[in-house]
Amino acid sequence: MKNDFFCTPVHTLSGEMIAIDLSYRPHSAAVGGPLDAVRQPPLAEDRLLHQLLIVEEYADYFRQHGLLCSVAIDFQLARAVTQSSFIQQILSHLPFVRLKLSEDFPNLHDGMDNPLLRTLIEQLNILWLDDLGAGDANLHALQSNMFEAVKLDRQFYLENVNKPFFSVLINHIRQYTNRVIVEGVAGDGQLETLRNSKIWGVQGYFAQQLTLDSLECGDDGKRCEKG
């Protein structure tokens, strides 16, 4: 089950690892293999539970290195988090875990008026917003101040990083959170632009996908085997 997941590091602009984005790795069925050899993908709720239990195995590593761990949830999984006392108990022992909501989360723009989002917050979960700029929501979702960190949509970043208004946009986002993450940095030349905009983290630039076991190969993750 551990191999069902991979992690993408988030680093500061100086190269210090500050977070891990833990994602599910879908399995492709083997062509021509026996029917019983085709492994059915787990239900989403079971996958989240296994994901959190695996994170729990590495809890000492995250604590010792001061790392955060983001885990993506959709509407269905958000309901599971709020309704499952077992999942809530696990999360209470993993204070470094951040629940990451995509911009297409239903009624995200309602902020604290969204009952499900309000319950997540009331249960002391810390939320991140993913894919800002993908077009499914606007900055109104940020104005609720519910999100500790925001990650720009990769395509949105690539299309706008070299435009004059990029720094203005980032400054506006930073009114609501000072932790802005970007993915898709094309070279060291862009780091200066990001530094001037006070970007908090870059994902997948200093190191790309890693396996969970390879995390402990080196303190910063850069010497580990790519997953």
CSV table of C-alpha atoms in Angstrom, one decimal:
chain,number,residue,atom,x,y,z
A,1,MET,CA,0.0,0.0,0.0
A,2,LYS,CA,2.9,2.3,0.7
A,3,ASN,CA,3.9,2.2,-3.0
A,4,ASP,CA,0.4,3.5,-3.9
A,5,PHE,CA,1.6,7.0,-2.9
A,6,PHE,CA,4.3,9.4,-4.0
A,7,CYS,CA,5.5,12.6,-2.5
A,8,THR,CA,6.5,15.9,-4.1
A,9,PRO,CA,8.7,18.2,-2.0
A,10,VAL,CA,8.0,21.9,-1.4
A,11,HIS,CA,11.1,23.9,-0.8
A,12,THR,CA,11.9,27.5,0.1
A,13,LEU,CA,13.5,29.6,-2.6
A,14,SER,CA,16.9,28.9,-1.0
A,15,GLY,CA,16.3,25.1,-1.3
A,16,GLU,CA,15.2,24.1,2.2
A,17,MET,CA,12.5,21.5,2.2
A,18,ILE,CA,9.5,22.7,4.2
A,19,ALA,CA,6.6,20.4,3.1
A,20,ILE,CA,5.7,17.2,1.3
A,21,ASP,CA,2.7,16.9,-1.0
A,22,LEU,CA,1.5,13.3,-0.6
A,23,SER,CA,-0.5,12.0,-3.6
A,24,TYR,CA,-2.1,8.8,-4.8
A,25,ARG,CA,-0.5,6.9,-7.6
A,26,PRO,CA,-3.2,5.2,-9.7
A,27,HIS,CA,-2.4,1.7,-10.9
A,28,SER,CA,-2.8,0.7,-14.5
A,29,ALA,CA,-4.2,-2.8,-15.2
A,30,ALA,CA,-1.7,-5.2,-16.7
A,31,VAL,CA,-2.6,-5.9,-20.4
A,32,GLY,CA,-3.4,-9.6,-20.9
A,33,GLY,CA,-3.0,-10.5,-17.2
A,34,PRO,CA,-5.4,-12.8,-15.5
A,35,LEU,CA,-8.6,-11.2,-14.2
A,36,ASP,CA,-7.9,-11.9,-10.6
A,37,ALA,CA,-4.5,-10.3,-10.9
A,38,VAL,CA,-6.0,-6.9,-11.7
A,39,ARG,CA,-6.1,-5.0,-8.5
A,40,GLN,CA,-9.2,-2.9,-8.0
A,41,PRO,CA,-8.5,0.7,-6.8
A,42,PRO,CA,-9.5,1.2,-3.2
A,43,LEU,CA,-12.5,3.3,-2.3
A,44,ALA,CA,-11.6,7.0,-1.8
A,45,GLU,CA,-12.4,6.9,1.9
A,46,ASP,CA,-10.3,3.7,2.4
A,47,ARG,CA,-7.5,5.3,0.4
A,48,LEU,CA,-7.5,8.4,2.6
A,49,LEU,CA,-7.5,6.3,5.7
A,50,HIS,CA,-4.5,4.3,4.5
A,51,GLN,CA,-2.8,7.5,3.4
A,52,LEU,CA,-3.1,9.0,6.9
A,53,LEU,CA,-2.0,5.7,8.6
A,54,ILE,CA,1.1,5.7,6.3
A,55,VAL,CA,1.8,9.3,7.3
A,56,GLU,CA,1.5,8.3,10.9
A,57,GLU,CA,4.3,5.8,10.3
A,58,TYR,CA,6.5,8.6,9.2
A,59,ALA,CA,5.3,11.1,11.9
A,60,ASP,CA,8.7,11.1,13.7
A,61,TYR,CA,10.4,12.1,10.4
A,62,PHE,CA,8.0,15.0,9.8
A,63,ARG,CA,8.4,16.2,13.4
A,64,GLN,CA,12.2,15.9,13.5
A,65,HIS,CA,12.6,17.9,10.3
A,66,GLY,CA,9.8,20.4,10.9
A,67,LEU,CA,8.0,19.4,7.7
A,68,LEU,CA,4.3,19.8,6.8
A,69,CYS,CA,2.4,17.2,4.8
A,70,SER,CA,-0.4,18.2,2.5
A,71,VAL,CA,-3.1,15.6,1.6
A,72,ALA,CA,-5.7,16.4,-1.1
A,73,ILE,CA,-9.4,15.9,-0.3
A,74,ASP,CA,-12.5,16.4,-2.4
A,75,PHE,CA,-16.1,16.9,-1.2
A,76,GLN,CA,-16.7,13.2,-0.5
A,77,LEU,CA,-13.5,13.0,1.5
A,78,ALA,CA,-14.2,16.2,3.4
A,79,ARG,CA,-17.5,14.6,4.5
A,80,ALA,CA,-15.6,11.5,5.6
A,81,VAL,CA,-13.2,13.6,7.6
A,82,THR,CA,-16.1,15.4,9.4
A,83,GLN,CA,-18.1,12.3,10.0
A,84,SER,CA,-15.5,9.7,11.0
A,85,SER,CA,-14.4,9.9,14.6
A,86,PHE,CA,-11.5,7.5,13.7
A,87,ILE,CA,-10.2,9.8,11.0
A,88,GLN,CA,-10.5,12.8,13.3
A,89,GLN,CA,-8.6,10.9,16.0
A,90,ILE,CA,-5.8,10.1,13.5
A,91,LEU,CA,-5.6,13.7,12.4
A,92,SER,CA,-5.4,14.9,16.0
A,93,HIS,CA,-2.2,13.0,16.3
A,94,LEU,CA,-0.8,14.5,13.1
A,95,PRO,CA,-0.7,18.3,13.6
A,96,PHE,CA,1.6,18.7,10.7
A,97,VAL,CA,-1.0,17.4,8.2
A,98,ARG,CA,-2.7,20.0,6.0
A,99,LEU,CA,-5.9,19.2,4.1
A,100,LYS,CA,-5.7,20.5,0.6
A,101,LEU,CA,-8.9,21.6,-1.2
A,102,SER,CA,-9.0,22.1,-4.9
A,103,GLU,CA,-10.5,25.3,-6.4
A,104,ASP,CA,-13.4,23.2,-7.8
A,105,PHE,CA,-14.6,22.2,-4.3
A,106,PRO,CA,-18.4,22.8,-4.3
A,107,ASN,CA,-19.4,26.3,-3.1
A,108,LEU,CA,-15.9,27.1,-2.0
A,109,HIS,CA,-16.7,30.8,-2.5
A,110,ASP,CA,-19.2,30.6,0.4
A,111,GLY,CA,-16.3,30.4,2.9
A,112,MET,CA,-17.5,29.9,6.4
A,113,ASP,CA,-21.1,30.0,5.2
A,114,ASN,CA,-20.4,26.6,3.7
A,115,PRO,CA,-21.4,24.1,6.4
A,116,LEU,CA,-18.9,21.5,5.4
A,117,LEU,CA,-16.0,24.0,5.3
A,118,ARG,CA,-17.1,25.4,8.6
A,119,THR,CA,-17.1,22.0,10.2
A,120,LEU,CA,-13.6,21.2,8.9
A,121,ILE,CA,-12.4,24.4,10.5
A,122,GLU,CA,-14.3,23.9,13.8
A,123,GLN,CA,-12.7,20.4,14.0
A,124,LEU,CA,-9.3,22.3,14.0
A,125,ASN,CA,-8.2,21.1,10.6
A,126,ILE,CA,-5.8,23.4,8.8
A,127,LEU,CA,-6.7,23.9,5.2
A,128,TRP,CA,-4.6,24.7,2.0
A,129,LEU,CA,-6.1,25.8,-1.3
A,130,ASP,CA,-4.9,24.1,-4.4
A,131,ASP,CA,-5.0,25.2,-8.1
A,132,LEU,CA,-5.9,28.8,-7.6
A,133,GLY,CA,-6.2,30.4,-11.0
A,134,ALA,CA,-7.6,27.3,-12.7
A,135,GLY,CA,-10.8,29.2,-13.3
A,136,ASP,CA,-13.3,27.5,-11.0
A,137,ALA,CA,-13.3,30.1,-8.3
A,138,ASN,CA,-12.1,33.6,-7.7
A,139,LEU,CA,-10.2,35.4,-5.0
A,140,HIS,CA,-13.4,35.6,-3.0
A,141,ALA,CA,-12.5,32.1,-1.7
A,142,LEU,CA,-9.4,33.6,-0.1
A,143,GLN,CA,-11.2,36.4,1.6
A,144,SER,CA,-12.6,34.0,4.2
A,145,ASN,CA,-9.0,33.7,5.6
A,146,MET,CA,-9.6,30.0,6.0
A,147,PHE,CA,-6.5,28.9,4.2
A,148,GLU,CA,-3.0,28.8,5.7
A,149,ALA,CA,-1.4,28.4,2.3
A,150,VAL,CA,-2.4,28.7,-1.4
A,151,LYS,CA,-0.9,27.0,-4.4
A,152,LEU,CA,-1.2,28.5,-7.8
A,153,ASP,CA,-2.5,26.4,-10.7
A,154,ARG,CA,0.5,25.3,-12.7
A,155,GLN,CA,-0.7,26.5,-16.1
A,156,PHE,CA,-1.9,29.8,-14.6
A,157,TYR,CA,1.6,30.4,-13.1
A,158,LEU,CA,3.4,29.5,-16.4
A,159,GLU,CA,1.1,31.9,-18.4
A,160,ASN,CA,1.5,34.8,-16.0
A,161,VAL,CA,4.9,34.7,-14.2
A,162,ASN,CA,6.6,36.9,-16.8
A,163,LYS,CA,3.8,39.5,-17.0
A,164,PRO,CA,4.0,42.9,-15.3
A,165,PHE,CA,1.0,42.3,-13.1
A,166,PHE,CA,2.3,39.0,-11.6
A,167,SER,CA,3.8,40.7,-8.5
A,168,VAL,CA,0.6,42.7,-8.0
A,169,LEU,CA,-1.5,39.6,-8.1
A,170,ILE,CA,0.8,37.8,-5.6
A,171,ASN,CA,0.7,40.9,-3.3
A,172,HIS,CA,-3.1,40.7,-3.4
A,173,ILE,CA,-3.1,37.0,-2.6
A,174,ARG,CA,-0.7,37.6,0.3
A,175,GLN,CA,-3.2,39.9,1.9
A,176,TYR,CA,-5.0,36.7,2.9
A,177,THR,CA,-2.2,34.3,3.3
A,178,ASN,CA,1.6,34.9,3.3
A,179,ARG,CA,2.2,31.3,2.2
A,180,VAL,CA,2.0,31.1,-1.6
A,181,ILE,CA,3.3,28.0,-3.4
A,182,VAL,CA,4.1,27.7,-7.1
A,183,GLU,CA,4.7,24.7,-9.3
A,184,GLY,CA,6.3,24.7,-12.7
A,185,VAL,CA,9.3,27.0,-12.1
A,186,ALA,CA,11.2,26.9,-15.4
A,187,GLY,CA,14.7,27.9,-14.3
A,188,ASP,CA,16.8,29.8,-11.8
A,189,GLY,CA,15.9,33.1,-13.6
A,190,GLN,CA,12.3,32.8,-12.3
A,191,LEU,CA,13.5,32.4,-8.8
A,192,GLU,CA,14.4,36.1,-8.6
A,193,THR,CA,10.9,37.1,-9.7
A,194,LEU,CA,9.5,34.8,-7.1
A,195,ARG,CA,11.8,36.1,-4.5
A,196,ASN,CA,10.8,39.7,-5.2
A,197,SER,CA,7.1,38.6,-4.8
A,198,LYS,CA,7.9,36.9,-1.5
A,199,ILE,CA,6.8,33.4,-2.6
A,200,TRP,CA,6.8,31.0,0.3
A,201,GLY,CA,7.6,27.8,-1.5
A,202,VAL,CA,8.2,26.1,-4.9
A,203,GLN,CA,7.0,22.6,-5.5
A,204,GLY,CA,8.9,20.0,-7.6
A,205,TYR,CA,11.7,22.3,-8.5
A,206,PHE,CA,14.7,21.4,-6.3
A,207,ALA,CA,13.5,17.8,-6.2
A,208,GLN,CA,10.6,16.1,-8.1
A,209,GLN,CA,8.7,13.0,-7.1
A,210,LEU,CA,10.1,10.9,-4.3
A,211,THR,CA,9.1,7.6,-2.8
A,212,LEU,CA,8.2,7.5,0.8
A,213,ASP,CA,11.1,5.2,1.7
A,214,SER,CA,13.5,7.5,-0.1
A,215,LEU,CA,12.6,10.5,2.1
A,216,GLU,CA,15.0,9.4,4.7
A,217,CYS,CA,17.9,9.0,2.2
A,218,GLY,CA,19.0,12.6,2.9
A,219,ASP,CA,17.9,15.4,5.2
A,220,ASP,CA,16.8,17.7,2.4
A,221,GLY,CA,15.3,15.0,0.1
A,222,LYS,CA,17.6,16.1,-2.8
A,223,ARG,CA,19.9,13.1,-2.5
A,224,CYS,CA,17.0,10.6,-2.5
A,225,GLU,CA,16.0,8.3,-5.3
A,226,LYS,CA,13.3,9.7,-7.5
A,227,GLY,CA,10.0,7.8,-7.3
